[in-house]
Amino acid sequence: MSKTSRLALPAYASSTQTTRTVDTRVVVPGEVILPHDGFLRGHGTYPKDGMLCATVAGMVTQVNKLISVVPLKSRFVARIGDVVVGRIVEVAHKRWKVDVQSQQDAVLMLSSINIPGSTQRRRSAADELLMRSFFAEGDLISAEVQSLYADGGCSLATRSSKYGKLVDGLLVAVNPSLMKRTASHFHSFPCGIDAIFGFNGYIWLTPSPPEAEGDDVASASATGAIPSSMNDVSTAAADTGPPFKSVPLDARKAIVRLRNAIVALDSVFIAIYADSVWEAYQASLELELDLPDMLHASNMEAVTARVREVHDEAMAAAVVPGVEAGPSSA
Amino acid sequence: MTQLVSPSEVAFLLQGVAHNLRSDGRSRTQLRPVVVETGLVSQANGSSRLRRGNTDVLVGVKLSVGVPDLAAPNTGRVEVAVECAPSASPLFEGRGAREVNAGLAAAAASYLAAPGALDLEALCIRPDTHCWVVHVDAVVLDSGGNVLDAVCAAARAALANTTLPRVSTVPSETPGEFDLEVSDDPDDVIALDVSRLPVSVTLARLGDFYVADPTLEEEACQTAAFTVGVTADGTLSGATLSGDGGIPPAMLIEMFQVARKLGMALVADMNDLGEQEAKLDRDVVGFLG
């Protein structure tokens, strides 16, 4: 059913209301935050006529005397240890350039990957020639941020069996500022789908690997285990890449439903992590929504309504240090 | 357009198309939901903003008085311009945008300014000397695939939102010249007749199948794309084929039929919603929505 809708998307006003409950102040560019006297100006602010004003739309945060505005929407700002999902955009001298929705492309050094089928050794000139057979342009990888550069760039590493090339799945791109830092960014949903919540706003969905090796059908009960097949770089050794494993229709339906739940959360501006996605997924099942209908503006509201409630309660309960003594009360 | 995809993603996508379950849950011949809002540019004679998935297009219609072409002294004309915002896609940056803009404008004009699409004779104020020139200016604010169809649909909504002031010519003091006389009543206007204006429907060939309203990822995997203009009564116009690959004749015939059905449904939906919106008493939400 392709019913068109002329309803405008939900206004951000509702989300600003919720943030007010934790005494956080939302400002728009040019808005006066507070008198400059006695405060230091941080990111997202500028002084004007003795007042501090906002340069971006976002939330005011205060650390002692430092006032800054954290933008509501921004590119990914890397921190060491972040799990990211990225796309190779360029093969360069001894390194790959990786798109991670950051202000610049991240760098993946040849020395920061596990070379297929070998133990630790120095990278040789032959390895440089083979770089495209490890990762070629367009390939998706999971990695972690290894170090940051002074200019805002970052370098990645895949030197762990957890990381590597991603195959047989679907990428969802969301606003990076909605991603939530959690204990583990690898998650297995009970519907038989594994997800990697890249902190950079790229989310990878793939069927959980079958428990029995060599079985093509993803078992719906597979849980927990880190998917080994997709992260094993050794499978990438062949020039053609690993053969595509067929994704059965049931698994595909679950992937698409999760994907649409994530898109719905993204469009109504709710934090995206395993619990919120699962909540939205369940809500869409309870509402008996067809997969494509989940993306209608009114349905996206319905699907995410309960997540918002839970989220608001959690936000109200959590007393965030630093935010509590927000400048709005100063 | 150029969007990097890995071989595995291509395989995943093609298998989804074969299963008749695309990555956003649609079937092969299902369009994405359309959100249209009209009349949000107060300076324009008619305007609309249309969103379809991530694709976001703003169209303004400006009317000016010009001189009819010598070859057709009894008609006005339609001029289409498209500008892709560089923020929408890296492809729209710098000089590369010019080619994209010109291509989209020419393609959109082939549907919007086609003979019979608009009643061009109604745009004539006085033969040989005065006619309305309808400038359709589209800005592509975000690109989520199938930009051409979004531009055409948005242009149709904007033209439906456009009204012509009632103007007559009176002899000027200079002999042989004429002055324009605009009606005193600002509500004394003529609505443009868009009943014969087509929308374009694009079908992308993916492997052994074709899909309607392709997303950016699907466009990256397509071997060929087929676009045809469809009017409310199902008249087809301006069929074009783009991309590197071909389409087998049997598939092409099927595509014509599917595009016709989809196009007619889309026009009917858009007309419905136009009426619904006209009845709504509300403030323009525009870009604050």
Coordinates of C-alpha atoms in Angstrom, one line a residue:
Chain A
M1 CA 0.0 0.0 0.0
S2 CA 1.6 3.2 -1.1
K3 CA -0.6 5.7 0.5
T4 CA 1.0 9.2 0.3
S5 CA 0.9 11.4 3.3
R6 CA 1.0 15.1 3.5
L7 CA 1.6 15.2 7.3
A8 CA 4.7 16.9 8.2
L9 CA 7.3 15.0 10.2
P10 CA 7.0 15.4 14.0
A11 CA 8.6 18.6 15.1
Y12 CA 11.8 18.5 17.1
A13 CA 9.9 20.6 19.7
S14 CA 8.8 17.4 21.4
S15 CA 12.4 16.1 21.8
T16 CA 13.5 19.5 23.2
Q17 CA 10.7 19.3 25.7
T18 CA 12.0 16.0 27.0
T19 CA 15.5 17.2 27.4
R20 CA 14.3 20.1 29.5
T21 CA 13.1 17.7 32.1
V22 CA 16.7 17.0 33.1
D23 CA 17.3 20.7 33.2
T24 CA 19.2 20.8 30.0
R25 CA 18.9 23.8 27.9
V26 CA 18.5 23.6 24.1
V27 CA 19.6 26.6 22.2
V28 CA 19.5 27.7 18.6
P29 CA 22.3 29.5 16.7
G30 CA 22.6 33.1 17.9
E31 CA 20.7 32.6 21.1
V32 CA 22.2 34.2 24.2
I33 CA 23.3 31.6 26.7
L34 CA 24.4 33.7 29.6
P35 CA 26.7 36.6 30.4
H36 CA 30.3 36.0 29.5
D37 CA 31.5 37.2 32.8
G38 CA 33.1 34.5 34.9
F39 CA 32.7 31.8 32.2
L40 CA 35.0 30.3 29.6
R41 CA 33.7 29.9 26.1
G42 CA 33.9 26.4 24.7
H43 CA 33.0 24.8 21.4
G44 CA 29.8 26.1 19.8
T45 CA 29.8 29.5 21.5
Y46 CA 30.9 33.0 20.6
P47 CA 31.0 36.2 22.7
K48 CA 28.9 39.1 21.7
D49 CA 28.3 42.3 23.6
G50 CA 29.5 40.7 26.8
M51 CA 27.2 37.7 26.3
L52 CA 27.9 34.1 25.3
C53 CA 25.9 33.1 22.3
A54 CA 25.4 29.7 20.6
T55 CA 26.9 29.0 17.1
V56 CA 25.0 25.7 16.7
A57 CA 21.7 24.2 17.7
G58 CA 22.2 21.9 20.6
M59 CA 22.4 21.4 24.3
V60 CA 24.3 23.6 26.6
T61 CA 26.8 21.8 28.8
Q62 CA 28.9 23.1 31.6
V63 CA 32.1 21.7 33.0
N64 CA 33.0 24.0 35.9
K65 CA 33.4 27.4 34.2
L66 CA 33.6 26.1 30.6
I67 CA 30.3 26.6 28.7
S68 CA 29.9 24.7 25.4
V69 CA 27.1 23.7 23.1
V70 CA 26.9 20.1 22.1
P71 CA 25.2 20.1 18.6
L72 CA 22.1 18.0 18.1
K73 CA 23.4 16.9 14.8
S74 CA 27.0 16.5 13.9
R75 CA 29.5 14.3 12.1
F76 CA 31.1 11.5 14.0
V77 CA 33.8 12.7 16.4
A78 CA 36.1 9.7 17.0
R79 CA 37.5 8.7 20.4
I80 CA 40.0 6.0 21.0
G81 CA 38.4 2.6 21.3
D82 CA 35.2 3.5 19.5
V83 CA 33.8 0.6 17.5
V84 CA 33.0 1.9 14.0
V85 CA 31.7 0.5 10.8
G86 CA 33.2 2.1 7.7
R87 CA 33.4 1.9 4.0
I88 CA 36.7 1.8 2.1
V89 CA 36.8 4.7 -0.3
E90 CA 40.4 4.6 -1.4
V91 CA 43.4 2.4 -1.5
A92 CA 46.5 4.5 -1.0
H93 CA 50.2 3.9 -0.2
K94 CA 50.3 1.3 2.7
R95 CA 46.9 2.5 3.9
W96 CA 43.2 2.6 3.1
K97 CA 41.0 5.6 3.4
V98 CA 37.7 4.8 5.2
D99 CA 34.5 6.7 5.2
V100 CA 33.2 6.8 8.8
Q101 CA 30.8 9.7 8.6
S102 CA 33.5 11.8 10.2
Q103 CA 34.7 15.2 9.0
Q104 CA 37.5 13.5 7.2
D105 CA 38.1 10.0 6.1
A106 CA 39.7 7.7 8.7
V107 CA 42.9 5.9 7.9
L108 CA 43.4 2.2 8.1
M109 CA 47.2 1.3 7.9
L110 CA 48.3 -1.9 6.3
S111 CA 50.1 -2.6 9.5
S112 CA 46.9 -2.3 11.5
I113 CA 45.1 -5.3 9.9
N114 CA 45.6 -9.0 10.4
I115 CA 47.0 -10.4 7.2
P116 CA 45.0 -13.4 6.1
G117 CA 46.4 -16.8 7.0
S118 CA 49.5 -15.6 8.6
T119 CA 50.9 -15.0 12.0
Q120 CA 52.4 -11.7 13.0
R121 CA 55.1 -10.5 10.6
R122 CA 56.4 -7.4 9.0
R123 CA 54.4 -6.2 6.0
S124 CA 56.3 -6.8 2.8
A125 CA 56.2 -5.2 -0.6
A126 CA 54.1 -8.1 -1.8
D127 CA 51.5 -7.3 0.8
E128 CA 51.3 -3.8 -0.5
L129 CA 50.5 -5.2 -4.0
L130 CA 47.9 -7.4 -2.5
M131 CA 46.1 -4.6 -0.6
R132 CA 43.1 -4.6 -2.9
S133 CA 42.5 -8.3 -2.3
F134 CA 42.3 -7.6 1.4
F135 CA 40.0 -4.6 1.2
A136 CA 38.8 -3.0 -2.0
E137 CA 37.0 0.2 -2.7
G138 CA 33.4 -0.1 -1.5
D139 CA 34.0 -2.8 1.0
L140 CA 32.5 -2.5 4.4
I141 CA 34.6 -3.1 7.5
S142 CA 34.2 -3.1 11.2
A143 CA 37.1 -1.7 13.1
E144 CA 38.0 0.2 16.2
V145 CA 39.6 3.6 16.6
Q146 CA 43.3 3.1 17.3
S147 CA 44.6 6.7 17.6
L148 CA 43.5 10.2 16.9
Y149 CA 45.4 12.8 14.8
A150 CA 45.8 16.4 15.8
D151 CA 43.9 17.5 12.8
G152 CA 40.8 15.6 13.8
G153 CA 41.4 12.5 11.7
C154 CA 41.7 9.1 13.2
S155 CA 43.4 5.8 12.4
L156 CA 41.6 2.5 12.7
A157 CA 42.6 -1.0 13.5
T158 CA 41.1 -4.4 12.7
R159 CA 43.7 -6.4 14.6
S160 CA 41.2 -8.6 16.4
S161 CA 39.0 -11.5 15.3
K162 CA 36.0 -9.3 16.2
Y163 CA 36.8 -6.9 13.3
G164 CA 37.2 -7.2 9.6
K165 CA 35.3 -7.2 6.4
L166 CA 31.5 -7.3 6.6
V167 CA 29.5 -9.4 4.2
D168 CA 26.0 -10.8 3.7
G169 CA 24.1 -8.1 5.4
L170 CA 22.6 -4.6 5.3
L171 CA 24.1 -1.3 6.3
V172 CA 21.9 1.4 7.9
A173 CA 23.2 4.9 8.2
V174 CA 21.9 7.1 10.9
N175 CA 22.8 10.4 12.6
P176 CA 26.1 9.7 14.5
S177 CA 25.0 11.9 17.4
L178 CA 22.1 9.5 18.2
M179 CA 24.5 6.6 18.8
K180 CA 24.8 5.6 22.4
R181 CA 28.0 4.3 24.0
T182 CA 27.3 0.9 25.4
A183 CA 29.3 -1.9 26.9
S184 CA 29.2 -3.9 23.7
H185 CA 28.5 -2.6 20.2
F186 CA 28.1 -6.2 19.0
H187 CA 24.6 -7.4 19.6
S188 CA 22.6 -10.5 18.8
F189 CA 18.9 -10.0 18.5
P190 CA 16.6 -12.9 19.5
C191 CA 15.1 -12.8 16.0
G192 CA 18.3 -14.4 14.7
I193 CA 20.0 -11.2 13.6
D194 CA 23.4 -9.9 14.6
A195 CA 24.1 -6.2 14.7
I196 CA 27.2 -4.1 14.9
F197 CA 26.3 -0.6 16.2
G198 CA 29.1 1.4 14.8
F199 CA 29.5 4.4 17.0
N200 CA 29.9 6.5 13.9
G201 CA 26.2 6.0 12.9
Y202 CA 26.7 3.1 10.6
I203 CA 24.9 0.0 11.7
W204 CA 25.5 -3.4 10.2
L205 CA 22.7 -6.1 10.3
T206 CA 23.4 -9.6 9.3
P207 CA 21.9 -13.1 10.0
S208 CA 23.4 -14.8 13.0
P209 CA 25.9 -17.5 11.9
P210 CA 24.4 -21.0 12.1
E211 CA 25.5 -23.0 15.0
A212 CA 26.3 -26.0 12.9
E213 CA 29.1 -25.3 10.5
G214 CA 28.4 -25.6 6.8
D215 CA 24.7 -25.1 7.4
D216 CA 23.4 -22.5 5.0
V217 CA 20.2 -21.7 7.0
A218 CA 20.6 -19.2 9.8
S219 CA 19.3 -20.8 12.9
A220 CA 16.7 -18.5 14.6
S221 CA 17.9 -19.6 18.0
A222 CA 21.5 -18.6 17.5
T223 CA 22.6 -16.3 20.2
G224 CA 25.5 -14.6 21.8
A225 CA 28.4 -15.7 19.8
I226 CA 30.4 -13.1 17.9
P227 CA 29.8 -13.9 14.3
S228 CA 33.1 -15.4 13.2
S229 CA 32.4 -16.0 9.5
M230 CA 31.9 -12.3 8.6
N231 CA 34.9 -11.1 10.6
D232 CA 37.4 -13.6 9.6
V233 CA 39.7 -11.7 7.3
S234 CA 41.1 -15.0 5.9
T235 CA 37.9 -15.4 3.9
A236 CA 38.8 -12.2 2.1
A237 CA 41.9 -13.6 0.7
A238 CA 40.5 -14.5 -2.7
D239 CA 40.4 -11.7 -5.3
T240 CA 36.7 -12.2 -5.8
G241 CA 35.9 -12.0 -2.1
P242 CA 34.0 -14.6 -0.2
P243 CA 31.1 -16.2 -2.0
F244 CA 27.8 -14.6 -1.2
K245 CA 25.9 -16.6 1.3
S246 CA 22.2 -16.7 0.6
V247 CA 20.1 -14.9 3.2
P248 CA 16.8 -16.8 3.7
L249 CA 13.6 -14.8 3.4
D250 CA 12.7 -15.0 7.1
A251 CA 16.1 -13.6 8.1
R252 CA 15.7 -10.9 5.5
K253 CA 12.3 -9.9 6.8
A254 CA 13.8 -9.6 10.3
I255 CA 16.7 -7.6 8.9
V256 CA 14.4 -5.2 7.1
R257 CA 12.1 -4.8 10.2
L258 CA 15.1 -4.0 12.3
R259 CA 16.4 -1.6 9.6
N260 CA 13.0 0.2 9.4
A261 CA 12.9 0.4 13.2
I262 CA 16.3 2.0 13.2
V263 CA 15.3 4.5 10.5
A264 CA 12.1 5.3 12.5
L265 CA 14.2 6.0 15.6
D266 CA 16.6 8.1 13.5
S267 CA 13.8 10.2 12.1
V268 CA 12.2 11.0 15.4
F269 CA 15.5 11.7 17.0
I270 CA 15.7 9.0 19.7
A271 CA 19.0 7.4 20.9
I272 CA 19.8 4.3 18.9
Y273 CA 21.2 1.2 20.8
A274 CA 20.2 -2.4 21.1
D275 CA 17.4 -1.9 23.6
S276 CA 15.7 1.0 21.8
V277 CA 15.9 -0.8 18.5
W278 CA 14.4 -4.0 19.9
E279 CA 11.7 -2.0 21.6
A280 CA 10.7 -0.4 18.3
Y281 CA 10.9 -3.7 16.5
Q282 CA 8.5 -5.3 19.0
A283 CA 6.2 -2.3 18.8
S284 CA 6.0 -2.6 15.0
L285 CA 5.1 -6.3 15.4
E286 CA 2.4 -5.6 18.0
L287 CA 1.0 -2.9 15.7
E288 CA 1.0 -5.5 13.0
L289 CA 2.6 -3.1 10.6
D290 CA 3.7 -4.3 7.2
L291 CA 7.4 -3.7 6.5
P292 CA 7.1 -0.7 4.1
D293 CA 4.3 0.9 6.2
M294 CA 6.7 1.3 9.1
L295 CA 8.2 4.3 7.2
H296 CA 5.1 6.4 7.1
A297 CA 5.4 9.5 9.3
S298 CA 2.5 8.6 11.6
N299 CA 3.6 5.0 11.9
M300 CA 7.1 6.0 12.8
E301 CA 5.7 8.0 15.7
A302 CA 3.6 5.0 16.8
V303 CA 6.5 2.6 16.5
T304 CA 8.7 4.8 18.6
A305 CA 6.1 6.1 21.1
R306 CA 6.9 3.5 23.8
V307 CA 10.6 3.8 23.3
R308 CA 10.2 7.5 23.8
E309 CA 8.3 6.9 27.1
V310 CA 11.0 4.6 28.4
H311 CA 13.7 6.9 27.2
D312 CA 12.1 9.9 28.9
E313 CA 11.7 8.1 32.1
A314 CA 15.3 7.0 32.0
M315 CA 16.4 10.5 31.2
A316 CA 14.3 12.0 34.0
A317 CA 15.7 9.4 36.5
A318 CA 19.3 9.9 35.5
V319 CA 21.0 12.8 37.2
V320 CA 23.7 13.6 34.8
P321 CA 26.6 15.3 36.6
G322 CA 27.5 18.6 35.1
V323 CA 24.2 18.9 33.4
E324 CA 22.4 19.0 36.7
A325 CA 23.8 22.4 37.5
G326 CA 23.0 23.7 34.0
P327 CA 23.5 27.3 33.2
S328 CA 19.8 27.8 32.8
S329 CA 19.5 27.6 36.6
A330 CA 22.6 29.7 37.1
Chain B
M1 CA 24.5 7.9 -9.2
T2 CA 27.9 7.2 -7.8
Q3 CA 27.5 5.5 -4.5
L4 CA 30.1 3.0 -3.4
V5 CA 28.8 -0.5 -2.8
S6 CA 30.7 -3.6 -2.0
P7 CA 30.2 -6.8 -4.1
S8 CA 28.5 -8.4 -1.1
E9 CA 26.0 -5.6 -0.8
V10 CA 25.2 -5.9 -4.4
A11 CA 24.6 -9.6 -4.0
F12 CA 22.4 -9.0 -0.9
L13 CA 20.4 -6.4 -2.7
L14 CA 19.9 -8.5 -5.9
Q15 CA 18.8 -11.5 -3.8
G16 CA 16.3 -9.2 -2.0
V17 CA 14.9 -8.1 -5.3
A18 CA 14.6 -11.7 -6.4
H19 CA 12.7 -12.4 -3.1
N20 CA 10.5 -9.4 -3.9
L21 CA 11.6 -7.9 -0.6
R22 CA 13.8 -4.8 -1.0
S23 CA 16.0 -3.4 1.7
D24 CA 13.4 -0.9 2.9
G25 CA 10.6 -3.6 2.9
R26 CA 9.0 -2.6 -0.3
S27 CA 8.0 -5.0 -3.1
R28 CA 9.5 -4.6 -6.5
T29 CA 6.8 -2.3 -7.8
Q30 CA 6.1 -0.3 -4.7
L31 CA 6.8 3.4 -4.5
R32 CA 8.1 5.1 -1.4
P33 CA 5.6 7.2 0.5
V34 CA 5.5 10.8 -0.7
V35 CA 5.2 13.8 1.5
V36 CA 4.2 17.0 -0.3
E37 CA 3.6 20.4 1.0
T38 CA 2.6 23.3 -1.3
G39 CA 2.7 27.0 -1.2
L40 CA 5.6 27.3 1.2
V41 CA 7.6 29.9 -0.8
S42 CA 5.5 33.0 -0.4
Q43 CA 7.6 34.9 -3.1
A44 CA 6.9 32.3 -5.8
N45 CA 3.7 32.1 -7.8
G46 CA 3.5 28.4 -6.9
S47 CA 5.7 26.2 -4.9
S48 CA 6.0 22.7 -3.4
R49 CA 8.4 20.6 -1.4
L50 CA 8.3 16.9 -1.9
R51 CA 10.1 14.3 0.0
R52 CA 10.3 10.7 -1.0
G53 CA 12.5 8.6 1.2
N54 CA 15.7 10.7 1.6
T55 CA 15.1 12.6 -1.6
D56 CA 14.1 16.1 -0.9
V57 CA 13.1 18.5 -3.7
L58 CA 11.9 22.1 -3.5
V59 CA 10.2 23.6 -6.6
G60 CA 9.3 27.2 -7.2
V61 CA 7.2 28.4 -10.1
K62 CA 7.8 31.9 -11.3
L63 CA 5.7 33.6 -13.9
S64 CA 7.1 36.3 -16.2
V65 CA 5.8 38.0 -19.3
G66 CA 7.7 37.3 -22.4
V67 CA 7.5 37.4 -26.1
P68 CA 6.1 34.3 -27.8
D69 CA 8.4 32.3 -30.0
L70 CA 8.1 33.2 -33.7
A71 CA 7.2 29.7 -34.6
A72 CA 4.4 29.6 -32.1
P73 CA 2.9 33.1 -31.7
N74 CA -0.2 31.8 -29.9
T75 CA 1.5 30.1 -27.0
G76 CA 3.4 30.7 -23.9
R77 CA 6.2 28.5 -22.8
V78 CA 7.7 26.5 -19.9
E79 CA 11.3 26.7 -18.8
V80 CA 12.8 24.2 -16.4
A81 CA 15.9 24.6 -14.4
V82 CA 17.2 22.2 -11.8
E83 CA 19.9 22.8 -9.3
C84 CA 21.4 20.1 -7.1
A85 CA 22.6 21.4 -3.7
P86 CA 26.2 20.4 -3.2
S87 CA 25.3 19.4 0.4
A88 CA 23.0 16.7 -1.0
S89 CA 25.8 14.5 -2.5
P90 CA 29.5 14.8 -3.3
L91 CA 28.5 14.4 -6.9
F92 CA 26.8 17.8 -6.9
E93 CA 30.0 19.6 -5.9
G94 CA 31.9 21.9 -8.1
R95 CA 31.9 21.6 -11.9
G96 CA 30.4 18.2 -11.9
A97 CA 27.1 19.6 -10.8
R98 CA 26.6 21.4 -14.0
E99 CA 26.3 18.3 -16.1
V100 CA 24.0 16.7 -13.6
N101 CA 21.8 19.8 -13.4
A102 CA 21.6 20.2 -17.2
G103 CA 20.8 16.5 -17.6
L104 CA 18.0 16.6 -15.0
A105 CA 16.6 19.8 -16.3
A106 CA 16.5 18.5 -19.9
A107 CA 14.9 15.2 -18.7
A108 CA 12.3 17.0 -16.5
A109 CA 11.5 19.5 -19.3
S110 CA 10.9 16.6 -21.7
Y111 CA 7.9 15.7 -19.5
L112 CA 6.8 19.1 -18.1
A113 CA 7.2 21.2 -21.3
A114 CA 6.1 18.5 -23.7
P115 CA 3.4 19.4 -26.2
G116 CA 0.0 18.8 -24.7
A117 CA 1.3 18.6 -21.1
L118 CA 0.2 22.1 -20.2
D119 CA -2.3 24.1 -22.2
L120 CA 0.3 26.5 -23.7
E121 CA -2.3 28.5 -25.6
A122 CA -3.9 29.5 -22.3
L123 CA -0.5 31.1 -21.4
C124 CA -0.8 33.5 -24.4
I125 CA -1.8 37.0 -23.4
R126 CA -1.7 38.6 -26.8
P127 CA -0.5 36.7 -29.9
D128 CA 2.9 37.7 -31.2
T129 CA 3.6 40.2 -28.4
H130 CA 2.8 38.9 -24.9
C131 CA 2.8 35.5 -23.3
W132 CA 3.4 34.0 -19.9
V133 CA 6.7 32.3 -19.4
V134 CA 6.4 29.7 -16.7
H135 CA 9.8 29.2 -15.0
V136 CA 9.9 25.9 -13.0
D137 CA 13.0 26.0 -10.8
A138 CA 13.8 22.9 -8.8
V139 CA 16.4 22.6 -6.0
V140 CA 17.4 19.1 -5.0
L141 CA 18.1 19.5 -1.3
D142 CA 18.9 15.9 -0.6
S143 CA 19.4 12.9 -2.8
G144 CA 18.1 9.5 -1.8
G145 CA 17.7 8.1 -5.3
N146 CA 15.2 8.6 -8.1
V147 CA 15.7 12.4 -8.2
L148 CA 14.1 12.8 -11.6
D149 CA 10.8 11.4 -10.5
A150 CA 10.8 13.5 -7.4
V151 CA 11.6 16.6 -9.5
C152 CA 8.7 15.9 -11.9
A153 CA 6.2 15.1 -9.1
A154 CA 7.2 18.2 -7.1
A155 CA 7.0 20.3 -10.3
R156 CA 3.5 18.9 -10.9
A157 CA 2.4 19.8 -7.4
A158 CA 4.0 23.3 -7.7
L159 CA 2.3 23.9 -11.0
A160 CA -1.0 22.8 -9.6
N161 CA -0.4 25.4 -6.8
T162 CA 0.3 28.1 -9.4
T163 CA -2.3 30.7 -10.4
L164 CA -2.1 33.2 -13.3
P165 CA -3.1 36.7 -12.6
R166 CA -5.9 37.8 -15.0
V167 CA -4.2 40.2 -17.4
S168 CA -5.4 41.9 -20.5
T169 CA -3.6 44.2 -23.0
V170 CA -4.6 47.7 -23.8
P171 CA -3.1 49.8 -26.6
S172 CA -0.3 51.9 -25.3
E173 CA 0.2 55.6 -26.0
T174 CA 2.9 54.7 -28.4
P175 CA 1.2 53.5 -31.5
G176 CA 1.6 49.8 -32.2
E177 CA 2.6 48.9 -28.6
F178 CA 0.5 47.5 -25.8
D179 CA 0.4 47.8 -22.1
L180 CA -0.6 45.1 -19.6
E181 CA -3.5 45.7 -17.4
V182 CA -3.7 43.5 -14.3
S183 CA -7.0 42.8 -12.7
D184 CA -7.5 44.9 -9.5
D185 CA -8.8 42.0 -7.5
P186 CA -5.9 39.9 -6.2
D187 CA -8.2 36.9 -6.0
D188 CA -9.2 37.2 -9.6
V189 CA -6.8 34.5 -10.9
I190 CA -6.8 31.5 -13.2
A191 CA -5.5 28.2 -11.9
L192 CA -3.1 26.4 -14.2
D193 CA -4.7 23.3 -15.7
V194 CA -2.4 20.4 -14.7
S195 CA -4.9 17.6 -15.6
R196 CA -2.7 16.5 -18.6
L197 CA 0.6 17.1 -17.0
P198 CA 2.5 13.8 -16.6
V199 CA 4.6 12.5 -13.8
S200 CA 7.7 10.5 -14.6
V201 CA 8.0 6.9 -13.4
T202 CA 11.4 5.3 -13.3
L203 CA 12.0 1.6 -13.3
A204 CA 15.5 0.3 -12.6
R205 CA 16.7 -3.0 -14.0
L206 CA 18.4 -5.1 -11.3
G207 CA 19.6 -8.5 -12.6
D208 CA 16.6 -10.3 -14.1
F209 CA 14.1 -8.0 -12.4
Y210 CA 13.2 -4.4 -12.4
V211 CA 12.2 -2.2 -9.4
A212 CA 10.1 1.0 -9.2
D213 CA 11.4 4.1 -7.5
P214 CA 15.0 3.0 -6.9
T215 CA 16.9 4.1 -3.8
L216 CA 20.5 5.4 -4.1
E217 CA 21.8 1.9 -3.3
E218 CA 19.6 0.4 -6.0
E219 CA 20.7 3.0 -8.5
A220 CA 24.3 2.0 -7.8
C221 CA 23.5 -1.6 -8.7
Q222 CA 21.2 -1.0 -11.7
T223 CA 22.3 -1.9 -15.2
A224 CA 19.8 0.3 -16.9
A225 CA 16.9 2.6 -16.0
F226 CA 13.8 3.1 -17.9
T227 CA 11.7 6.4 -17.4
V228 CA 8.4 7.2 -18.9
G229 CA 5.9 10.0 -18.4
V230 CA 2.4 9.0 -17.4
T231 CA -0.7 11.3 -17.3
A232 CA -3.8 10.8 -15.2
D233 CA -5.6 9.0 -18.0
G234 CA -2.6 6.7 -18.7
T235 CA -1.2 8.4 -21.7
L236 CA 2.5 7.6 -22.0
S237 CA 5.1 10.1 -23.2
G238 CA 8.9 10.5 -23.5
A239 CA 10.1 7.0 -22.7
T240 CA 13.9 7.1 -22.2
L241 CA 16.5 4.5 -21.3
S242 CA 19.6 5.4 -19.3
G243 CA 22.5 3.5 -18.0
D244 CA 25.1 1.2 -19.6
G245 CA 23.0 -1.9 -20.0
G246 CA 20.0 -2.8 -22.1
I247 CA 16.6 -4.2 -21.4
P248 CA 15.2 -7.3 -23.2
P249 CA 12.1 -6.5 -25.3
A250 CA 9.7 -8.7 -23.2
M251 CA 10.8 -7.0 -20.0
L252 CA 10.4 -3.6 -21.7
I253 CA 6.8 -4.2 -22.6
E254 CA 6.0 -5.3 -19.1
M255 CA 7.8 -2.2 -17.8
F256 CA 5.5 0.0 -19.9
Q257 CA 2.5 -1.6 -18.4
V258 CA 3.7 -1.4 -14.8
A259 CA 4.9 2.2 -15.2
R260 CA 1.5 3.1 -16.6
K261 CA -0.3 1.6 -13.7
L262 CA 2.1 3.1 -11.1
G263 CA 2.0 6.5 -12.8
M264 CA -1.8 6.7 -12.9
A265 CA -2.0 5.7 -9.2
L266 CA 0.6 8.3 -8.3
V267 CA -1.2 11.0 -10.1
A268 CA -4.5 10.0 -8.5
D269 CA -2.9 10.0 -5.1
M270 CA -1.3 13.4 -5.6
N271 CA -4.6 14.9 -6.8
D272 CA -6.4 13.4 -3.8
L273 CA -3.8 14.9 -1.4
G274 CA -3.9 18.2 -3.2
E275 CA -7.6 18.4 -2.5
Q276 CA -7.1 17.2 1.1
E277 CA -4.5 19.8 1.7
A278 CA -6.6 22.6 0.2
K279 CA -9.3 21.7 2.8
L280 CA -6.8 21.7 5.7
D281 CA -6.8 24.9 7.6
R282 CA -3.3 25.1 9.0
D283 CA -0.1 27.1 9.0
V284 CA 2.6 26.3 6.5
V285 CA 5.1 24.1 8.3
G286 CA 7.8 24.3 5.6
F287 CA 11.3 23.7 6.8
L288 CA 10.5 23.9 10.5
G289 CA 8.6 20.6 10.3

